[in-house]
mmCIF file of C-alpha atoms and ligand atoms in Angstrom:
data_model
loop_
_atom_site.group_PDB
_atom_site.id
_atom_site.type_symbol
_atom_site.label_atom_id
_atom_site.label_comp_id
_atom_site.label_asym_id
_atom_site.label_seq_id
_atom_site.Cartn_x
_atom_site.Cartn_y
_atom_site.Cartn_z
ATOM 1 C CA TYR A 1 41.268 -44.817 129.989
ATOM 2 C CA THR A 2 42.348 -48.429 129.656
ATOM 3 C CA GLN A 3 45.099 -49.325 127.216
ATOM 4 C CA ALA A 4 44.126 -52.206 124.954
ATOM 5 C CA LYS A 5 45.426 -54.279 122.078
ATOM 6 C CA ALA A 6 43.450 -56.204 119.489
ATOM 7 C CA LEU A 7 44.360 -58.593 116.671
ATOM 8 C CA ILE A 8 42.657 -57.031 113.676
ATOM 9 C CA TYR A 9 42.510 -57.493 109.894
ATOM 10 C CA SER A 10 41.506 -55.041 107.176
ATOM 11 C CA LYS A 11 41.642 -57.426 104.240
ATOM 12 C CA TYR A 12 41.109 -61.155 103.791
ATOM 13 C CA GLY A 13 44.037 -63.532 103.516
ATOM 14 C CA GLU A 14 46.199 -65.904 105.503
ATOM 15 C CA PRO A 15 46.251 -64.957 109.213
ATOM 16 C CA LYS A 16 50.033 -64.499 109.252
ATOM 17 C CA ASP A 17 49.781 -62.014 106.376
ATOM 18 C CA VAL A 18 46.752 -59.979 107.348
ATOM 19 C CA LEU A 19 46.477 -60.010 111.151
ATOM 20 C CA ARG A 20 48.105 -57.122 112.952
ATOM 21 C CA LEU A 21 48.190 -55.961 116.532
ATOM 22 C CA HIS A 22 46.440 -52.644 117.030
ATOM 23 C CA LYS A 23 46.904 -50.582 120.157
ATOM 24 C CA HIS A 24 44.098 -48.322 121.284
ATOM 25 C CA SER A 25 42.445 -46.998 124.400
ATOM 26 C CA ILE A 26 39.064 -47.686 125.941
ATOM 27 C CA SER A 27 37.197 -44.977 127.825
ATOM 28 C CA ALA A 28 35.348 -45.440 131.104
ATOM 29 C CA PRO A 29 32.049 -47.252 130.463
ATOM 30 C CA HIS A 30 28.887 -45.187 130.432
ATOM 31 C CA ALA A 31 25.180 -46.135 130.487
ATOM 32 C CA THR A 32 24.891 -49.858 129.720
ATOM 33 C CA GLN A 33 28.489 -50.310 128.615
ATOM 34 C CA VAL A 34 30.802 -52.822 130.240
ATOM 35 C CA ASN A 35 34.604 -52.815 130.193
ATOM 36 C CA LEU A 36 36.186 -56.237 129.981
ATOM 37 C CA ARG A 37 39.534 -57.918 130.101
ATOM 38 C CA LEU A 38 40.349 -61.114 128.253
ATOM 39 C CA LEU A 39 40.765 -64.328 130.201
ATOM 40 C CA THR A 40 40.852 -66.942 127.419
ATOM 41 C CA SER A 41 39.901 -67.071 123.763
ATOM 42 C CA PRO A 42 40.347 -70.111 121.509
ATOM 43 C CA MET A 43 41.394 -70.281 117.865
ATOM 44 C CA ASN A 44 38.692 -72.283 116.126
ATOM 45 C CA PRO A 45 38.864 -73.474 112.505
ATOM 46 C CA ALA A 46 36.015 -71.101 111.560
ATOM 47 C CA ASP A 47 37.994 -68.115 112.871
ATOM 48 C CA VAL A 48 40.673 -68.791 110.282
ATOM 49 C CA ASN A 49 38.157 -69.331 107.479
ATOM 50 C CA GLN A 50 36.615 -66.007 108.439
ATOM 51 C CA ILE A 51 39.965 -64.218 108.123
ATOM 52 C CA GLN A 52 40.575 -65.962 104.796
ATOM 53 C CA GLY A 53 37.258 -64.495 103.627
ATOM 54 C CA VAL A 54 35.774 -67.910 102.839
ATOM 55 C CA TYR A 55 33.321 -68.109 105.757
ATOM 56 C CA PRO A 56 29.687 -67.104 105.203
ATOM 57 C CA SER A 57 29.509 -64.753 108.184
ATOM 58 C CA LYS A 58 31.849 -61.821 107.853
ATOM 59 C CA PRO A 59 32.156 -59.275 110.642
ATOM 60 C CA PRO A 60 31.930 -55.735 109.242
ATOM 61 C CA PHE A 61 35.140 -53.724 108.926
ATOM 62 C CA ARG A 62 34.889 -50.696 111.216
ATOM 63 C CA THR A 63 37.016 -47.866 112.546
ATOM 64 C CA ASP A 64 35.710 -47.613 116.111
ATOM 65 C CA LEU A 65 38.977 -48.716 117.710
ATOM 66 C CA GLY A 66 40.674 -45.601 116.381
ATOM 67 C CA ASN A 67 42.160 -47.546 113.473
ATOM 68 C CA ALA A 68 42.631 -45.564 110.264
ATOM 69 C CA GLU A 69 41.843 -48.453 107.920
ATOM 70 C CA PRO A 70 38.485 -50.172 108.607
ATOM 71 C CA ALA A 71 39.066 -53.550 110.243
ATOM 72 C CA ALA A 72 37.488 -56.437 112.140
ATOM 73 C CA VAL A 73 38.785 -58.042 115.328
ATOM 74 C CA GLY A 74 39.513 -61.766 114.971
ATOM 75 C CA GLY A 75 38.028 -64.539 117.100
ATOM 76 C CA ASN A 76 34.460 -65.515 117.920
ATOM 77 C CA GLU A 77 34.347 -66.864 121.444
ATOM 78 C CA GLY A 78 36.116 -66.339 124.733
ATOM 79 C CA ALA A 79 35.828 -65.729 128.452
ATOM 80 C CA PHE A 80 36.165 -62.173 129.731
ATOM 81 C CA GLU A 81 36.217 -60.614 133.198
ATOM 82 C CA VAL A 82 34.248 -57.492 133.997
ATOM 83 C CA LEU A 83 36.536 -54.590 134.979
ATOM 84 C CA SER A 84 33.954 -51.823 135.315
ATOM 85 C CA THR A 85 30.363 -51.082 134.429
ATOM 86 C CA GLY A 86 28.346 -48.049 133.337
ATOM 87 C CA ALA A 87 25.670 -46.621 135.617
ATOM 88 C CA GLY A 88 22.876 -48.297 133.615
ATOM 89 C CA VAL A 89 24.260 -51.830 133.842
ATOM 90 C CA LYS A 90 21.883 -53.999 135.838
ATOM 91 C CA ASN A 91 23.150 -57.546 136.108
ATOM 92 C CA LEU A 92 26.911 -57.373 135.904
ATOM 93 C CA SER A 93 29.537 -56.192 138.327
ATOM 94 C CA LYS A 94 33.290 -56.063 138.640
ATOM 95 C CA GLY A 95 34.867 -59.502 138.778
ATOM 96 C CA ASP A 96 32.027 -61.316 136.981
ATOM 97 C CA TRP A 97 32.908 -63.617 134.108
ATOM 98 C CA VAL A 98 31.069 -63.242 130.831
ATOM 99 C CA ILE A 99 30.957 -64.749 127.356
ATOM 100 C CA MET A 100 29.569 -63.212 124.201
ATOM 101 C CA LYS A 101 25.974 -63.793 123.312
ATOM 102 C CA ARG A 102 26.692 -63.976 119.599
ATOM 103 C CA THR A 103 29.625 -64.807 117.393
ATOM 104 C CA GLY A 104 31.289 -62.152 115.250
ATOM 105 C CA LEU A 105 32.052 -59.638 117.998
ATOM 106 C CA GLY A 106 35.811 -60.182 117.933
ATOM 107 C CA THR A 107 37.429 -61.862 120.942
ATOM 108 C CA TRP A 108 41.166 -61.731 120.228
ATOM 109 C CA ARG A 109 41.751 -58.606 122.249
ATOM 110 C CA THR A 110 43.200 -57.817 125.633
ATOM 111 C CA HIS A 111 40.245 -55.620 126.552
ATOM 112 C CA ALA A 112 36.859 -54.774 125.130
ATOM 113 C CA GLN A 113 33.985 -52.418 125.708
ATOM 114 C CA LEU A 114 30.628 -53.968 124.946
ATOM 115 C CA ASP A 115 27.014 -53.415 125.814
ATOM 116 C CA GLU A 116 25.514 -55.482 128.622
ATOM 117 C CA SER A 117 22.958 -56.864 126.157
ATOM 118 C CA GLN A 118 25.763 -58.508 124.162
ATOM 119 C CA LEU A 119 26.974 -60.551 127.118
ATOM 120 C CA ILE A 120 26.010 -63.696 128.986
ATOM 121 C CA LYS A 121 26.943 -63.728 132.652
ATOM 122 C CA ILE A 122 28.435 -66.942 134.010
ATOM 123 C CA GLU A 123 26.424 -67.554 137.141
ATOM 124 C CA ASN A 124 28.386 -69.385 139.769
ATOM 125 C CA LYS A 125 31.825 -69.322 138.199
ATOM 126 C CA GLU A 126 33.251 -71.218 141.176
ATOM 127 C CA GLY A 127 34.582 -74.576 140.122
ATOM 128 C CA LEU A 128 35.133 -73.408 136.558
ATOM 129 C CA THR A 129 38.306 -72.332 134.778
ATOM 130 C CA PRO A 130 38.596 -69.581 132.155
ATOM 131 C CA LEU A 131 39.411 -72.269 129.574
ATOM 132 C CA GLN A 132 36.188 -74.155 130.301
ATOM 133 C CA VAL A 133 34.113 -70.996 130.103
ATOM 134 C CA GLY A 134 35.977 -69.633 127.087
ATOM 135 C CA THR A 135 35.397 -72.751 124.987
ATOM 136 C CA VAL A 136 31.859 -73.688 126.018
ATOM 137 C CA SER A 137 29.760 -71.732 123.563
ATOM 138 C CA VAL A 138 30.805 -73.170 120.201
ATOM 139 C CA ASN A 139 32.006 -76.783 120.304
ATOM 140 C CA PRO A 140 30.058 -78.280 123.228
ATOM 141 C CA VAL A 141 26.883 -76.477 122.156
ATOM 142 C CA THR A 142 27.293 -77.823 118.612
ATOM 143 C CA ALA A 143 27.767 -81.379 119.852
ATOM 144 C CA TYR A 144 24.887 -81.080 122.305
ATOM 145 C CA ARG A 145 22.362 -79.791 119.754
ATOM 146 C CA MET A 146 23.369 -82.227 117.033
ATOM 147 C CA LEU A 147 22.928 -85.168 119.410
ATOM 148 C CA ARG A 148 19.582 -83.888 120.663
ATOM 149 C CA ASP A 149 17.868 -82.276 117.721
ATOM 150 C CA PHE A 150 18.360 -84.699 114.833
ATOM 151 C CA CYS A 151 17.463 -88.023 116.386
ATOM 152 C CA GLU A 152 14.651 -89.162 118.601
ATOM 153 C CA TRP A 153 16.554 -91.500 120.821
ATOM 154 C CA ASP A 154 14.600 -94.235 122.428
ATOM 155 C CA TRP A 155 15.509 -93.435 126.026
ATOM 156 C CA MET A 156 14.066 -96.764 127.108
ATOM 157 C CA ARG A 157 16.890 -98.337 125.154
ATOM 158 C CA ALA A 158 19.698 -96.301 126.732
ATOM 159 C CA GLY A 159 22.992 -98.011 126.041
ATOM 160 C CA GLU A 160 21.654 -99.865 123.001
ATOM 161 C CA GLU A 161 21.706 -97.136 120.363
ATOM 162 C CA TRP A 162 24.711 -95.668 118.582
ATOM 163 C CA MET A 163 26.073 -92.497 117.126
ATOM 164 C CA ILE A 164 28.992 -92.602 114.666
ATOM 165 C CA GLN A 165 31.281 -89.640 114.029
ATOM 166 C CA ASN A 166 34.471 -88.628 112.264
ATOM 167 C CA GLY A 167 36.896 -85.966 113.510
ATOM 168 C CA ALA A 168 36.264 -87.609 116.872
ATOM 169 C CA ASN A 169 39.333 -86.033 118.490
ATOM 170 C CA SER A 170 38.194 -82.497 117.617
ATOM 171 C CA GLY A 171 36.686 -80.205 120.230
ATOM 172 C CA VAL A 172 33.217 -81.021 118.958
ATOM 173 C CA GLY A 173 34.004 -84.738 118.770
ATOM 174 C CA ARG A 174 35.272 -84.905 122.329
ATOM 175 C CA ALA A 175 32.178 -83.085 123.548
ATOM 176 C CA ALA A 176 29.930 -85.501 121.655
ATOM 177 C CA ILE A 177 31.723 -88.500 123.178
ATOM 178 C CA GLN A 178 31.208 -87.218 126.704
ATOM 179 C CA LEU A 179 27.591 -86.210 126.193
ATOM 180 C CA GLY A 180 26.946 -89.613 124.631
ATOM 181 C CA ARG A 181 28.425 -91.297 127.677
ATOM 182 C CA GLU A 182 26.228 -89.180 129.961
ATOM 183 C CA TRP A 183 23.078 -89.859 127.979
ATOM 184 C CA GLY A 184 23.555 -93.556 127.315
ATOM 185 C CA ILE A 185 24.345 -93.195 123.621
ATOM 186 C CA LYS A 186 27.116 -95.491 122.451
ATOM 187 C CA THR A 187 29.682 -93.842 120.175
ATOM 188 C CA LEU A 188 31.697 -95.211 117.266
ATOM 189 C CA ASN A 189 34.514 -92.757 116.740
ATOM 190 C CA VAL A 190 36.738 -92.311 113.714
ATOM 191 C CA VAL A 191 40.098 -90.509 113.906
ATOM 192 C CA ARG A 192 43.003 -90.192 111.518
ATOM 193 C CA GLN A 193 45.917 -92.552 111.993
ATOM 194 C CA ARG A 194 48.971 -90.976 113.694
ATOM 195 C CA LYS A 195 52.598 -91.342 112.592
ATOM 196 C CA THR A 196 53.278 -94.448 114.691
ATOM 197 C CA PRO A 197 51.031 -97.269 115.951
ATOM 198 C CA GLU A 198 51.877 -96.220 119.520
ATOM 199 C CA GLU A 199 50.636 -92.685 118.935
ATOM 200 C CA THR A 200 47.492 -94.002 117.275
ATOM 201 C CA GLU A 201 46.820 -96.297 120.204
ATOM 202 C CA ALA A 202 47.455 -93.443 122.656
ATOM 203 C CA LEU A 203 44.892 -91.279 120.881
ATOM 204 C CA LYS A 204 42.359 -94.109 120.849
ATOM 205 C CA LYS A 205 42.893 -94.681 124.532
ATOM 206 C CA GLU A 206 42.530 -90.985 125.292
ATOM 207 C CA LEU A 207 39.102 -90.975 123.652
ATOM 208 C CA ARG A 208 38.043 -94.230 125.288
ATOM 209 C CA ASP A 209 38.967 -92.659 128.629
ATOM 210 C CA LEU A 210 36.548 -89.837 127.807
ATOM 211 C CA GLY A 211 33.815 -92.397 127.325
ATOM 212 C CA ALA A 212 34.105 -93.411 123.661
ATOM 213 C CA THR A 213 32.646 -96.900 123.169
ATOM 214 C CA VAL A 214 34.823 -97.723 120.156
ATOM 215 C CA VAL A 215 37.576 -95.758 118.387
ATOM 216 C CA ILE A 216 38.905 -96.760 114.957
ATOM 217 C CA THR A 217 41.072 -94.998 112.407
ATOM 218 C CA GLU A 218 39.915 -93.642 109.079
ATOM 219 C CA GLU A 219 42.365 -96.073 107.476
ATOM 220 C CA GLU A 220 40.781 -99.030 109.274
ATOM 221 C CA MET A 221 37.356 -97.815 108.226
ATOM 222 C CA LEU A 222 38.274 -97.418 104.554
ATOM 223 C CA THR A 223 40.472 -100.453 104.021
ATOM 224 C CA GLY A 224 39.491 -103.043 106.584
ATOM 225 C CA ASN A 225 36.345 -105.060 106.593
ATOM 226 C CA PHE A 226 34.367 -102.224 108.099
ATOM 227 C CA ARG A 227 30.967 -103.812 107.560
ATOM 228 C CA ASP A 228 31.889 -106.820 109.644
ATOM 229 C CA MET A 229 33.509 -104.671 112.293
ATOM 230 C CA VAL A 230 30.371 -102.582 112.653
ATOM 231 C CA HIS A 231 28.245 -105.713 112.709
ATOM 232 C CA GLU A 232 30.254 -106.978 115.617
ATOM 233 C CA PHE A 233 30.312 -103.678 117.555
ATOM 234 C CA THR A 234 26.553 -103.361 117.286
ATOM 235 C CA ARG A 235 25.804 -106.912 118.454
ATOM 236 C CA GLN A 236 25.066 -108.214 114.959
ATOM 237 C CA GLY A 237 23.121 -105.102 114.137
ATOM 238 C CA ARG A 238 20.740 -105.399 117.103
ATOM 239 C CA GLU A 239 21.912 -101.992 118.329
ATOM 240 C CA PRO A 240 21.168 -99.509 115.552
ATOM 241 C CA ILE A 241 23.443 -96.625 114.561
ATOM 242 C CA ARG A 242 20.909 -93.845 114.427
ATOM 243 C CA LEU A 243 22.966 -90.720 113.938
ATOM 244 C CA ALA A 244 26.167 -89.743 112.121
ATOM 245 C CA LEU A 245 28.079 -86.527 112.766
ATOM 246 C CA ASN A 246 30.333 -85.511 109.898
ATOM 247 C CA CYS A 247 32.984 -82.794 109.943
ATOM 248 C CA VAL A 248 35.320 -84.338 107.344
ATOM 249 C CA GLY A 249 33.428 -85.110 104.108
ATOM 250 C CA GLY A 250 34.727 -87.185 101.194
ATOM 251 C CA LYS A 251 35.016 -90.982 101.374
ATOM 252 C CA ASN A 252 35.061 -90.800 105.131
ATOM 253 C CA ALA A 253 31.556 -89.326 105.209
ATOM 254 C CA THR A 254 30.266 -91.901 102.696
ATOM 255 C CA ALA A 255 31.574 -94.706 104.893
ATOM 256 C CA LEU A 256 29.793 -93.272 107.942
ATOM 257 C CA ALA A 257 26.515 -92.995 106.044
ATOM 258 C CA LYS A 258 26.649 -96.653 104.988
ATOM 259 C CA THR A 259 26.570 -97.790 108.610
ATOM 260 C CA LEU A 260 23.334 -96.006 109.453
ATOM 261 C CA ALA A 261 20.097 -97.790 110.237
ATOM 262 C CA PRO A 262 17.088 -96.998 108.032
ATOM 263 C CA ASP A 263 15.470 -93.580 108.642
ATOM 264 C CA SER A 264 18.558 -92.215 110.396
ATOM 265 C CA HIS A 265 20.179 -88.816 109.979
ATOM 266 C CA MET A 266 23.653 -87.681 109.082
ATOM 267 C CA VAL A 267 24.445 -84.155 110.203
ATOM 268 C CA THR A 268 27.276 -82.388 108.415
ATOM 269 C CA TYR A 269 28.817 -79.537 110.380
ATOM 270 C CA GLY A 270 32.326 -79.206 108.966
ATOM 271 C CA ALA A 271 34.368 -79.981 105.880
ATOM 272 C CA MET A 272 37.892 -80.487 107.137
ATOM 273 C CA SER A 273 39.005 -82.572 104.107
ATOM 274 C CA LYS A 274 37.467 -80.002 101.715
ATOM 275 C CA GLN A 275 36.018 -82.965 99.769
ATOM 276 C CA PRO A 276 32.330 -83.002 98.876
ATOM 277 C CA VAL A 277 29.963 -85.474 100.491
ATOM 278 C CA ALA A 278 29.087 -88.158 97.916
ATOM 279 C CA LEU A 279 26.188 -90.485 98.588
ATOM 280 C CA PRO A 280 25.127 -93.784 97.019
ATOM 281 C CA SER A 281 21.564 -93.207 95.826
ATOM 282 C CA GLY A 282 20.369 -96.394 97.510
ATOM 283 C CA LEU A 283 20.920 -94.828 100.898
ATOM 284 C CA LEU A 284 18.359 -92.198 100.005
ATOM 285 C CA ILE A 285 15.910 -94.470 98.217
ATOM 286 C CA PHE A 286 15.918 -97.704 100.180
ATOM 287 C CA LYS A 287 17.120 -96.589 103.570
ATOM 288 C CA ASN A 288 15.373 -93.248 103.624
ATOM 289 C CA LEU A 289 18.369 -91.575 105.254
ATOM 290 C CA ALA A 290 18.184 -87.844 105.815
ATOM 291 C CA PHE A 291 21.157 -85.542 105.378
ATOM 292 C CA ASP A 292 21.169 -82.337 107.376
ATOM 293 C CA GLY A 293 23.541 -79.513 108.091
ATOM 294 C CA PHE A 294 24.075 -77.636 111.334
ATOM 295 C CA TRP A 295 25.540 -74.204 111.950
ATOM 296 C CA VAL A 296 25.729 -73.189 115.587
ATOM 297 C CA SER A 297 26.021 -69.425 114.894
ATOM 298 C CA LYS A 298 22.747 -69.318 113.029
ATOM 299 C CA TRP A 299 21.096 -71.698 115.479
ATOM 300 C CA GLY A 300 22.224 -69.606 118.465
ATOM 301 C CA ASP A 301 20.973 -66.355 116.954
ATOM 302 C CA LYS A 302 17.570 -67.961 116.420
ATOM 303 C CA ASN A 303 17.428 -69.687 119.804
ATOM 304 C CA PRO A 304 19.152 -67.408 122.337
ATOM 305 C CA GLN A 305 17.303 -68.824 125.381
ATOM 306 C CA LEU A 306 17.983 -72.405 124.440
ATOM 307 C CA LYS A 307 21.612 -71.515 123.763
ATOM 308 C CA GLU A 308 21.968 -70.131 127.280
ATOM 309 C CA SER A 309 20.363 -73.140 128.872
ATOM 310 C CA THR A 310 22.523 -75.482 126.784
ATOM 311 C CA ILE A 311 25.622 -73.633 127.998
ATOM 312 C CA LYS A 312 24.381 -73.847 131.589
ATOM 313 C CA ASP A 313 23.872 -77.579 131.229
ATOM 314 C CA VAL A 314 27.364 -78.126 129.883
ATOM 315 C CA LEU A 315 28.923 -75.973 132.596
ATOM 316 C CA GLN A 316 27.025 -77.952 135.201
ATOM 317 C CA LEU A 317 28.467 -81.184 133.807
ATOM 318 C CA THR A 318 31.887 -79.512 133.825
ATOM 319 C CA ARG A 319 31.578 -78.482 137.483
ATOM 320 C CA SER A 320 30.648 -81.995 138.467
ATOM 321 C CA GLY A 321 33.711 -83.368 136.680
ATOM 322 C CA LYS A 322 31.722 -85.086 133.925
ATOM 323 C CA PHE A 323 32.963 -82.913 131.102
ATOM 324 C CA ARG A 324 36.712 -82.755 130.697
ATOM 325 C CA ASP A 325 38.874 -80.018 129.212
ATOM 326 C CA ILE A 326 39.995 -80.242 125.621
ATOM 327 C CA PRO A 327 43.758 -80.508 125.104
ATOM 328 C CA VAL A 328 45.112 -77.050 124.395
ATOM 329 C CA ASP A 329 48.197 -75.368 123.130
ATOM 330 C CA GLU A 330 48.263 -72.265 125.262
ATOM 331 C CA VAL A 331 49.543 -69.006 123.783
ATOM 332 C CA LYS A 332 50.327 -66.471 126.488
ATOM 333 C CA TRP A 333 49.294 -63.010 125.393
ATOM 334 C CA ASN A 334 51.221 -60.483 127.482
ATOM 335 C CA TRP A 335 51.384 -56.783 127.042
ATOM 336 C CA GLU A 336 54.771 -57.341 125.351
ATOM 337 C CA SER A 337 53.495 -59.936 122.854
ATOM 338 C CA GLU A 338 54.174 -58.928 119.260
ATOM 339 C CA GLY A 339 51.640 -59.064 116.433
ATOM 340 C CA PRO A 340 53.583 -61.479 114.182
ATOM 341 C CA GLU A 341 54.028 -64.120 116.894
ATOM 342 C CA LEU A 342 50.320 -63.985 117.795
ATOM 343 C CA ALA A 343 49.352 -64.148 114.121
ATOM 344 C CA GLU A 344 51.682 -67.113 113.603
ATOM 345 C CA SER A 345 49.886 -69.088 116.317
ATOM 346 C CA VAL A 346 46.567 -68.451 114.562
ATOM 347 C CA GLN A 347 48.092 -69.644 111.294
ATOM 348 C CA GLY A 348 48.644 -73.164 112.689
ATOM 349 C CA THR A 349 44.948 -73.725 113.439
ATOM 350 C CA LEU A 350 44.082 -75.592 110.229
ATOM 351 C CA GLY A 351 47.314 -77.593 110.148
ATOM 352 C CA GLY A 352 45.896 -80.956 111.285
ATOM 353 C CA TYR A 353 47.481 -83.561 113.619
ATOM 354 C CA ARG A 354 47.736 -80.968 116.373
ATOM 355 C CA SER A 355 48.265 -81.866 119.997
ATOM 356 C CA GLY A 356 45.678 -79.353 121.104
ATOM 357 C CA LYS A 357 43.557 -76.375 120.179
ATOM 358 C CA GLY A 358 45.346 -73.022 120.260
ATOM 359 C CA VAL A 359 44.026 -70.684 122.965
ATOM 360 C CA PHE A 360 45.060 -67.182 123.884
ATOM 361 C CA THR A 361 45.275 -66.480 127.588
ATOM 362 C CA PHE A 362 45.876 -63.026 128.925
HETATM 363 P P1 NDP B 401 39.562 -78.763 116.421
HETATM 364 O O1 NDP B 401 40.498 -77.667 116.048
HETATM 365 O O2 NDP B 401 39.351 -79.123 117.841
HETATM 366 O O3 NDP B 401 39.977 -80.099 115.635
HETATM 367 C C1 NDP B 401 40.163 -80.142 114.256
HETATM 368 C C2 NDP B 401 39.770 -81.527 113.776
HETATM 369 O O4 NDP B 401 39.800 -81.595 112.368
HETATM 370 C C3 NDP B 401 40.680 -82.637 114.286
HETATM 371 O O5 NDP B 401 39.895 -83.740 114.619
HETATM 372 C C4 NDP B 401 41.542 -82.934 113.061
HETATM 373 O O6 NDP B 401 42.015 -84.246 113.044
HETATM 374 C C5 NDP B 401 40.547 -82.734 111.959
HETATM 375 N N1 NDP B 401 41.181 -82.457 110.675
HETATM 376 C C6 NDP B 401 42.017 -81.444 110.375
HETATM 377 N N2 NDP B 401 42.365 -81.493 109.081
HETATM 378 C C7 NDP B 401 41.729 -82.579 108.554
HETATM 379 C C8 NDP B 401 41.684 -83.181 107.265
HETATM 380 N N3 NDP B 401 42.341 -82.650 106.237
HETATM 381 N N4 NDP B 401 40.934 -84.289 107.097
HETATM 382 C C9 NDP B 401 40.257 -84.823 108.128
HETATM 383 N N5 NDP B 401 40.244 -84.290 109.366
HETATM 384 C C10 NDP B 401 40.975 -83.193 109.570
HETATM 385 O O7 NDP B 401 38.190 -78.455 115.708
HETATM 386 P P2 NDP B 401 36.758 -78.030 116.244
HETATM 387 O O8 NDP B 401 36.181 -79.070 117.102
HETATM 388 O O9 NDP B 401 36.808 -76.653 116.739
HETATM 389 O O10 NDP B 401 36.012 -78.066 114.843
HETATM 390 C C11 NDP B 401 35.874 -79.283 114.137
HETATM 391 C C12 NDP B 401 35.088 -79.033 112.874
HETATM 392 O O11 NDP B 401 33.800 -78.623 113.236
HETATM 393 C C13 NDP B 401 35.627 -77.916 111.994
HETATM 394 O O12 NDP B 401 35.411 -78.264 110.660
HETATM 395 C C14 NDP B 401 34.781 -76.735 112.369
HETATM 396 O O13 NDP B 401 34.710 -75.780 111.355
HETATM 397 C C15 NDP B 401 33.476 -77.415 112.606
HETATM 398 N N6 NDP B 401 32.563 -76.714 113.495
HETATM 399 C C16 NDP B 401 31.346 -76.417 112.987
HETATM 400 C C17 NDP B 401 30.401 -75.806 113.747
HETATM 401 C C18 NDP B 401 29.080 -75.538 113.153
HETATM 402 O O14 NDP B 401 28.256 -74.877 113.777
HETATM 403 N N7 NDP B 401 28.800 -76.020 111.974
HETATM 404 C C19 NDP B 401 30.671 -75.395 115.121
HETATM 405 C C20 NDP B 401 31.972 -75.813 115.610
HETATM 406 C C21 NDP B 401 32.881 -76.430 114.790
HETATM 407 P P3 NDP B 401 43.600 -84.561 113.168
HETATM 408 O O15 NDP B 401 43.927 -84.457 114.624
HETATM 409 O O16 NDP B 401 43.714 -85.946 112.630
HETATM 410 O O17 NDP B 401 44.308 -83.533 112.338
#
C-alpha cells in the first residue's frame, strides 16, 4: 500500500471553504493500472471555476478514495512519475513521466492510481522539467490551436501579418507570443497597467523578451488614440491583423475586434472580466468578421491524436530553448502540508495582478 493525500471537495463553493485534504491508501497496481506520484500540478483559472460549480464540465463526485461523502479531486493537469505498473501495462515503466490524456481526472494529489489508457507518456523527458511537462497540456495547446485553426496565414508573408490578444501575460498569452515569434506572426499584446509605470514597463519588457512585437496596456488601448497607434504598428495598415484572441471580454474585446482586417476571426477562450462581448454591428456586416469560441477540453477529447502531437511539438520547442517557462508561484506540497494552507493557495488563483501561476510541487 502507498499512503496518499488528495485535495477533494464534496460541494461547490470557494476553494478555501470546500477543499479539504483527504488521506487514503492506494493498493499495488494490477492489470493495466499504474501507480503514480505527483511531480507538478498547476492551479488554472478553470480549476477554481470548477470548484465553484460554475464551469460546464463537472467531475463526478465519487467515493473510490475511501471517502465517506462523495467527492471530486481538484485540478485538471499535471506531471506525474510512474512508481509501479500492473502486469498488463505495456508502454509504461517505473520512472517514466506521464500527463493525463483528458481533463477532469483530478491532479491535486500526492499519488494516484490510473489506467494506462488514461495517460500520455512523455517520450524523451531529458531536457525537460516537471513544470514544463505539468503545464504543457492546457495553455500552450490552447494557444497553438487558436493560432493555427482559425486563420489561414499566408506563410509567404511571414513577418507581415498580425495577431492581437488581450490577457497577453497569462499562460496562454505567453505561449501565443512565443509561437507567433516561431511562426513569423507578429503580435500586438494588451496587458493591464500595473501599480507604477516602472512595473508596467517591466512587464512590457518581459513580454517583448519572449518575442512580443508590441505590448500596450488596456488603458492605452481604451483612452489613447488606438486607431493611429495600430495604423503605425502595422505600417499604415499594410500588414493586416488577421486574428484576435480574447480572454477578457467587455470593452477590451470590442477594441480588439475593431482592429481586425476584413474577413478575420476573433476567438474568445476566456472571460476574465466577466463582462459580455459587445460588438458594433458594422463589424459583422461590412467587415464580415467571424467570432468563434475555443474550449481545449472539448477539442482534446475530439482530437486525441492531434492533441498528443501538439504537445510533442511544444515540448520539442521547449527542449530547444524556444519556449520559456511561465512565471510561477511554487507551493511545496509535503507530507506535512495542511489542507487549509493548500486550499488558501488555490483561492488566490483568480485574484489578478499575480506574479506567477500557482503550482503544486511534491
Ligand atoms: P493565468 O492564470 O496564467 O493568467 C490570468 C490572466 O488573466 C492574467 O493575464 C491576468 O492579468 C488576467 N486577468 C485576471 N483578472 C482579470 C480581469 N478582471 N480583467 C482582465 N484580465 C484579468 O491564466 P491562464 O493562461 O491559465 O488562463 C487565461 C484565460 O484563459 C482564463 O480565462 C482561462 O479560463 C482561459 N483558458 C481557456 C481555455 C479554453 O480552452 N477555453 C484553456 C486555457 C485557459 P493580470 O496579470 O493583469 O491580472
